[in-house]
Short mmCIF file of C-alpha atoms and ligand atoms in Angstrom, two decimals:
data_model
loop_
_atom_site.label_atom_id
_atom_site.label_comp_id
_atom_site.label_asym_id
_atom_site.label_seq_id
_atom_site.Cartn_x
_atom_site.Cartn_y
_atom_site.Cartn_z
CA UNK A 10 0.05 0.05 -0.12
CA UNK A 11 1.22 3.38 -0.87
CA UNK A 12 -0.20 6.83 0.35
CA UNK A 13 0.53 9.38 3.09
CA UNK A 14 -0.75 8.89 6.97
CA UNK A 15 -1.68 12.68 7.70
CA UNK A 16 -4.40 13.04 9.55
CA UNK A 17 -7.42 14.65 7.52
CA UNK A 18 -10.01 16.87 8.69
CA UNK A 19 -13.29 15.36 7.89
CA UNK A 20 -16.64 16.72 8.20
CA UNK A 21 -19.49 14.20 8.64
CA UNK A 22 -23.14 15.69 7.97
CA UNK A 23 -25.55 12.91 9.37
CA UNK A 24 -27.98 11.25 11.95
CA UNK A 25 -27.33 10.63 15.75
CA UNK A 26 -29.49 7.77 17.15
CA UNK A 27 -29.94 5.92 20.44
CA UNK A 28 -30.00 2.13 18.86
CA UNK A 29 -32.41 0.13 21.26
CA UNK A 30 -31.13 -3.19 19.87
CA UNK A 31 -32.95 -6.34 20.98
CA UNK A 32 -31.40 -10.00 19.75
CA UNK A 33 -33.52 -12.53 18.71
CA UNK A 34 -33.18 -16.16 17.28
CA UNK A 35 -34.63 -15.06 13.71
CA UNK A 36 -36.04 -11.89 12.43
CA UNK A 37 -40.07 -11.41 12.32
CA UNK A 38 -41.80 -11.89 9.70
CA UNK A 39 -44.68 -8.69 8.79
CA UNK A 40 -47.50 -9.45 11.40
CA UNK A 41 -45.17 -11.99 13.39
CA UNK A 42 -44.36 -11.83 17.32
CA UNK A 43 -40.98 -13.52 18.01
CA UNK A 44 -39.33 -13.51 21.87
CA UNK A 45 -35.93 -11.71 21.94
CA UNK A 46 -33.43 -11.00 24.70
CA UNK A 47 -33.15 -7.72 26.91
CA UNK A 48 -33.10 -4.79 24.97
CA UNK A 49 -29.78 -2.79 25.12
CA UNK A 50 -29.36 0.98 24.56
CA UNK A 51 -26.05 1.82 22.36
CA UNK A 52 -24.68 4.62 20.87
CA UNK A 53 -25.70 5.12 16.62
CA UNK A 54 -26.61 6.90 13.84
CA UNK A 55 -25.34 6.44 10.34
CA UNK A 56 -23.70 10.22 10.81
CA UNK A 57 -22.31 9.46 14.58
CA UNK A 58 -20.97 6.00 13.68
CA UNK A 59 -19.09 7.36 10.86
CA UNK A 60 -17.44 10.18 12.61
CA UNK A 61 -16.69 7.48 15.59
CA UNK A 62 -15.37 5.40 13.31
CA UNK A 63 -13.14 8.15 11.15
CA UNK A 64 -11.93 9.66 14.33
CA UNK A 65 -10.92 5.65 15.55
CA UNK A 66 -8.93 5.87 12.24
CA UNK A 67 -6.92 8.70 12.94
CA UNK A 68 -8.82 11.56 11.08
CA UNK A 69 -9.72 14.80 12.78
CA UNK A 70 -13.55 14.75 12.68
CA UNK A 71 -16.45 17.20 13.42
CA UNK A 72 -20.06 15.62 13.19
CA UNK A 73 -22.85 17.84 11.92
CA UNK A 74 -25.61 17.00 13.27
CA UNK A 75 -28.76 17.88 15.29
CA UNK A 76 -29.71 16.24 18.53
CA UNK A 77 -32.78 16.77 21.11
CA UNK A 78 -32.60 18.17 24.35
CA UNK A 79 -33.32 15.42 26.45
CA UNK A 80 -31.06 12.90 28.80
CA UNK A 81 -30.11 10.83 25.52
CA UNK A 82 -28.85 13.27 23.61
CA UNK A 83 -26.49 14.21 26.74
CA UNK A 84 -25.61 10.60 26.83
CA UNK A 85 -24.96 10.32 23.03
CA UNK A 86 -22.42 13.48 23.34
CA UNK A 87 -20.74 11.88 25.99
CA UNK A 88 -20.20 8.99 23.96
CA UNK A 89 -18.79 10.58 20.87
CA UNK A 90 -16.64 13.26 23.12
CA UNK A 91 -15.24 9.70 24.49
CA UNK A 92 -14.50 8.68 21.09
CA UNK A 93 -12.59 11.84 20.38
CA UNK A 94 -15.53 13.29 17.71
CA UNK A 95 -15.67 17.02 17.69
CA UNK A 96 -19.00 18.17 18.66
CA UNK A 97 -19.08 22.02 18.18
CA UNK A 98 -20.96 21.58 15.14
CA UNK A 99 -23.85 19.55 16.96
CA UNK A 100 -27.24 21.60 17.11
CA UNK A 101 -29.85 21.21 19.28
CA UNK A 102 -34.07 21.00 18.40
CA UNK A 103 -36.92 20.94 20.46
CA UNK A 104 -37.69 17.48 18.70
CA UNK A 105 -36.75 14.13 20.45
CA UNK A 106 -33.10 12.77 20.15
CA UNK A 107 -33.27 9.90 17.22
CA UNK A 108 -34.27 6.66 17.97
CA UNK A 109 -33.40 3.58 15.78
CA UNK A 110 -35.11 0.48 16.59
CA UNK A 111 -32.79 -2.65 15.83
CA UNK A 112 -33.49 -6.68 15.92
CA UNK A 113 -30.53 -8.70 15.26
CA UNK A 114 -30.61 -12.49 14.63
CA UNK A 115 -28.31 -15.43 15.30
CA UNK A 116 -26.82 -14.84 11.87
CA UNK A 117 -25.72 -11.25 12.90
CA UNK A 118 -28.26 -10.04 10.12
CA UNK A 119 -30.57 -7.08 11.19
CA UNK A 120 -33.99 -4.89 10.59
CA UNK A 121 -33.77 -1.51 11.43
CA UNK A 122 -36.60 1.20 11.96
CA UNK A 123 -35.50 5.06 12.27
CA UNK A 124 -37.28 7.48 14.31
CA UNK A 125 -35.31 10.88 12.58
CA UNK A 126 -37.08 13.18 15.49
CA UNK A 127 -34.40 15.60 15.80
CA UNK A 128 -32.29 14.84 13.01
CA UNK A 129 -35.28 16.13 10.89
CA UNK A 130 -34.21 19.77 11.53
CA UNK A 131 -30.70 19.46 10.93
CA UNK A 132 -29.85 22.73 9.21
CA UNK A 133 -26.47 24.04 7.74
CA UNK A 134 -27.15 27.52 7.00
CA UNK A 135 -24.80 28.76 9.90
CA UNK A 136 -22.19 25.98 9.48
CA UNK A 137 -18.89 27.26 7.28
CA UNK A 138 -17.75 23.34 5.70
CA UNK A 139 -14.52 25.14 3.81
CA UNK A 140 -12.38 23.91 6.54
CA UNK A 141 -12.96 20.26 5.90
CA UNK A 142 -10.70 18.08 3.19
CA UNK A 143 -13.90 15.96 2.87
CA UNK A 144 -17.50 16.15 4.09
CA UNK A 145 -18.97 12.88 4.36
CA UNK A 146 -23.30 12.76 4.18
CA UNK A 147 -25.89 10.13 4.99
CA UNK A 148 -29.28 9.88 4.24
CA UNK A 149 -31.01 10.23 7.28
CA UNK A 150 -31.36 13.98 7.12
CA UNK A 151 -33.49 16.15 4.74
CA UNK A 152 -32.78 16.39 1.24
CA UNK A 153 -32.06 20.15 1.05
CA UNK A 154 -29.13 19.32 3.88
CA UNK A 155 -27.46 17.14 1.23
CA UNK A 156 -27.88 19.46 -1.51
CA UNK A 157 -26.45 22.48 0.72
CA UNK A 158 -23.31 20.39 1.90
CA UNK A 159 -22.64 19.16 -1.68
CA UNK A 160 -22.96 22.73 -3.12
CA UNK A 161 -20.39 24.13 -0.02
CA UNK A 162 -17.94 21.19 0.28
CA UNK A 163 -14.53 21.41 -0.83
CA UNK A 164 -14.96 17.13 -1.82
CA UNK A 165 -18.25 15.85 -1.29
CA UNK A 166 -19.08 12.05 -0.65
CA UNK A 167 -22.53 10.64 -0.24
CA UNK A 168 -23.26 7.44 1.39
CA UNK A 169 -26.79 6.82 -0.08
CA UNK A 170 -27.97 5.26 3.58
CA UNK A 171 -31.08 4.46 3.54
CA UNK A 172 -31.74 4.91 0.20
CA UNK A 173 -33.76 8.14 -1.08
CA UNK A 174 -34.12 9.93 -4.44
CA UNK A 175 -31.29 12.46 -4.90
CA UNK A 176 -30.86 15.76 -6.64
CA UNK A 177 -29.28 14.52 -9.71
CA UNK A 178 -27.12 18.21 -9.25
CA UNK A 179 -26.01 17.02 -5.96
CA UNK A 180 -24.73 13.79 -7.52
CA UNK A 181 -22.80 15.32 -9.82
CA UNK A 182 -21.06 17.05 -7.39
CA UNK A 183 -19.85 14.12 -5.40
CA UNK A 184 -16.29 12.78 -5.42
CA UNK A 185 -17.69 9.57 -4.69
CA UNK A 186 -20.99 7.85 -4.12
CA UNK A 187 -21.07 4.83 -1.95
CA UNK A 188 -24.02 2.27 -1.77
CA UNK A 189 -24.88 -1.09 -0.72
CA UNK A 190 -26.26 -3.36 -3.22
CA UNK A 191 -29.73 -2.93 -2.52
CA UNK A 192 -29.48 1.23 -2.49
CA UNK A 193 -27.40 1.05 -5.93
CA UNK A 194 -30.96 -0.35 -7.55
CA UNK A 195 -32.04 3.41 -7.79
CA UNK A 196 -28.64 4.56 -9.10
CA UNK A 197 -28.25 5.26 -12.93
CA UNK A 198 -24.08 4.32 -12.34
CA UNK A 199 -23.09 5.33 -15.87
CA UNK A 200 -24.14 9.11 -14.92
CA UNK A 201 -21.99 9.14 -11.56
CA UNK A 202 -18.25 9.59 -12.13
CA UNK A 203 -17.27 7.45 -9.22
CA UNK A 204 -19.73 4.76 -7.59
CA UNK A 205 -18.55 2.22 -4.91
CA UNK A 206 -21.09 -0.61 -4.01
CA UNK A 207 -20.49 -2.57 -1.20
CA UNK A 208 -21.94 -6.09 -0.98
CA UNK A 209 -21.64 -7.29 2.41
CA UNK A 210 -19.64 -10.68 2.81
CA UNK A 211 -18.62 -10.48 -0.82
CA UNK A 212 -16.73 -7.61 -0.40
CA UNK A 213 -16.79 -3.93 -2.58
CA UNK A 214 -16.66 -2.92 -6.45
CA UNK A 215 -15.72 0.68 -7.41
CA UNK A 216 -17.08 1.72 -10.79
CA UNK A 217 -16.27 4.78 -12.91
CA UNK A 218 -19.15 5.73 -15.20
CA UNK A 219 -20.60 2.22 -14.73
CA UNK A 220 -17.50 0.41 -15.66
CA UNK A 221 -15.83 -1.83 -13.29
CA UNK A 222 -12.50 -0.52 -12.12
CA UNK A 223 -11.52 -2.33 -8.92
CA UNK A 224 -13.15 -5.30 -6.78
CA UNK A 225 -12.08 -6.59 -3.45
CA UNK A 226 -13.24 -9.30 -1.44
CA UNK A 227 -13.78 -9.08 2.22
CA UNK A 228 -11.94 -10.97 4.83
CA UNK A 229 -13.54 -14.23 6.00
CA UNK A 230 -15.11 -13.42 9.34
CA UNK A 231 -17.92 -14.87 11.73
CA UNK A 232 -19.82 -11.40 12.39
CA UNK A 233 -21.62 -10.76 15.11
CA UNK A 234 -23.34 -7.86 14.29
CA UNK A 235 -23.73 -6.26 11.12
CA UNK A 236 -25.29 -3.33 12.22
CA UNK A 237 -23.08 -0.21 11.24
CA UNK A 238 -20.77 -1.91 9.21
CA UNK A 239 -21.67 0.12 6.03
CA UNK A 240 -20.71 3.24 7.79
CA UNK A 241 -17.43 2.10 9.18
CA UNK A 242 -16.47 0.94 5.26
CA UNK A 243 -17.58 4.72 4.60
CA UNK A 244 -15.63 6.00 7.24
CA UNK A 245 -12.79 4.24 5.65
CA UNK A 246 -12.89 4.87 2.86
CA UNK A 247 -13.31 8.98 3.36
CA UNK A 248 -10.18 8.87 5.12
CA UNK A 249 -8.21 6.98 2.88
CA UNK A 250 -9.77 8.71 0.19
CA UNK A 251 -8.32 12.10 1.41
CA UNK A 252 -5.10 11.00 2.26
CA UNK A 253 -4.83 10.31 -1.55
CA UNK A 254 -3.96 6.54 -1.64
CA UNK A 255 -4.83 4.46 -4.83
CA UNK A 256 -8.46 3.58 -5.66
CA UNK A 257 -7.95 -0.12 -5.13
CA UNK A 258 -5.77 0.30 -1.77
CA UNK A 259 -8.83 2.75 -0.57
CA UNK A 260 -11.01 -0.26 -1.40
CA UNK A 261 -9.44 -2.76 0.05
CA UNK A 262 -8.74 -0.76 3.54
CA UNK A 263 -12.68 0.43 3.85
CA UNK A 264 -13.64 -3.60 2.86
CA UNK A 265 -11.57 -5.02 5.92
CA UNK A 266 -12.49 -1.68 7.91
CA UNK A 267 -15.82 -2.50 7.65
CA UNK A 268 -15.68 -6.52 8.29
CA UNK A 269 -13.48 -5.75 11.27
CA UNK A 270 -16.54 -3.75 12.58
CA UNK A 271 -18.80 -6.46 13.16
CA UNK A 272 -17.03 -8.24 15.94
CA UNK A 273 -19.21 -7.08 18.44
CA UNK A 274 -22.67 -6.00 19.39
CA UNK A 275 -23.50 -2.31 17.76
CA UNK A 276 -22.83 -0.13 15.42
CA UNK A 277 -19.81 1.39 17.61
CA UNK A 278 -19.03 -1.87 19.76
CA UNK A 279 -16.02 -2.97 17.48
CA UNK A 280 -14.48 0.04 15.62
CA UNK A 281 -11.20 -0.98 14.35
CA UNK A 282 -7.67 1.30 14.46
CA UNK A 283 -5.78 2.07 11.61
CA UNK A 284 -3.27 -0.27 12.56
CA UNK A 285 -5.82 -3.23 13.27
CA UNK A 286 -6.92 -2.66 9.78
CA UNK A 287 -3.68 -2.43 8.05
CA UNK A 288 -2.59 -5.59 10.15
CA UNK A 289 -5.65 -7.10 8.87
CA UNK A 290 -4.37 -6.35 5.13
CA UNK A 291 -1.09 -7.34 5.63
CA UNK A 292 -1.80 -11.03 6.29
CA UNK A 293 -4.16 -11.07 3.58
O1 RIB B 68 -25.94 2.00 9.90
C1 RIB B 68 -26.54 1.66 11.01
C2 RIB B 68 -27.36 2.86 11.87
O2 RIB B 68 -28.36 3.04 10.88
C3 RIB B 68 -27.82 2.45 13.41
O3 RIB B 68 -26.79 2.77 14.08
C4 RIB B 68 -29.03 3.02 13.49
O4 RIB B 68 -28.95 4.32 14.09
C5 RIB B 68 -29.28 3.64 11.92
O5 RIB B 68 -29.12 4.65 11.62
#
């Protein structure tokens, strides 16, 4: 692997949620009730997960998000500070802090319902995005926020999760668009300059205007919980992209970081360090 190991300045625009997680033997079908273990409260939200993962990988990270004014908000802020995420750009709303209701089965598969709450009130009007080398954003905030961020960022990476329509001008402004296989179905890959599609245990592919330019398999790992693995992938991708590493190396690094993130319960339960990722890559 070649490239710099500088400390990129990353702005992460996205959600910050309390994750209420229940483990169960298998996921419920529509209309069905299944019994699960005791509920666990964990910190989550795609934005917060990405910010925490990037900080752990060595970036200088500010989370740009909105919390409520409740006890959950205070708890989430403490957690984020503990992980080294800068919180000066986190605003408050009178709505409740976002909450995700998550079930995880024996195979590590999950189902998630998000009540966005305060996340829906995020507004970037007073936020200066110029200092950031890269702004990474995801879609649990208003679409207008993404359009604003894309138009004012030096380099903008968009994770189209959860899937929803995106303004074509915003897609045009992206340095990279990151989607999982399901989310990629609603994208026209040939019109996007750089699109990275994650495929879970099968790894990831980098397309340039719809043409495959790199493909990386994932390390063989027995996952405990895949919640947040995509967020860690995006964070790792943004950090190494900002460091200017070659496209295939960035992809391999991000795939490995995402896989390592599945080794404990919770979206932020197994965030890998830069050393852990590079050690795994050296073994591969
Ligand atoms: O990507 C995983 C995340 O999605 C969870 O942490 C949950 O909060 C939802 O935002």
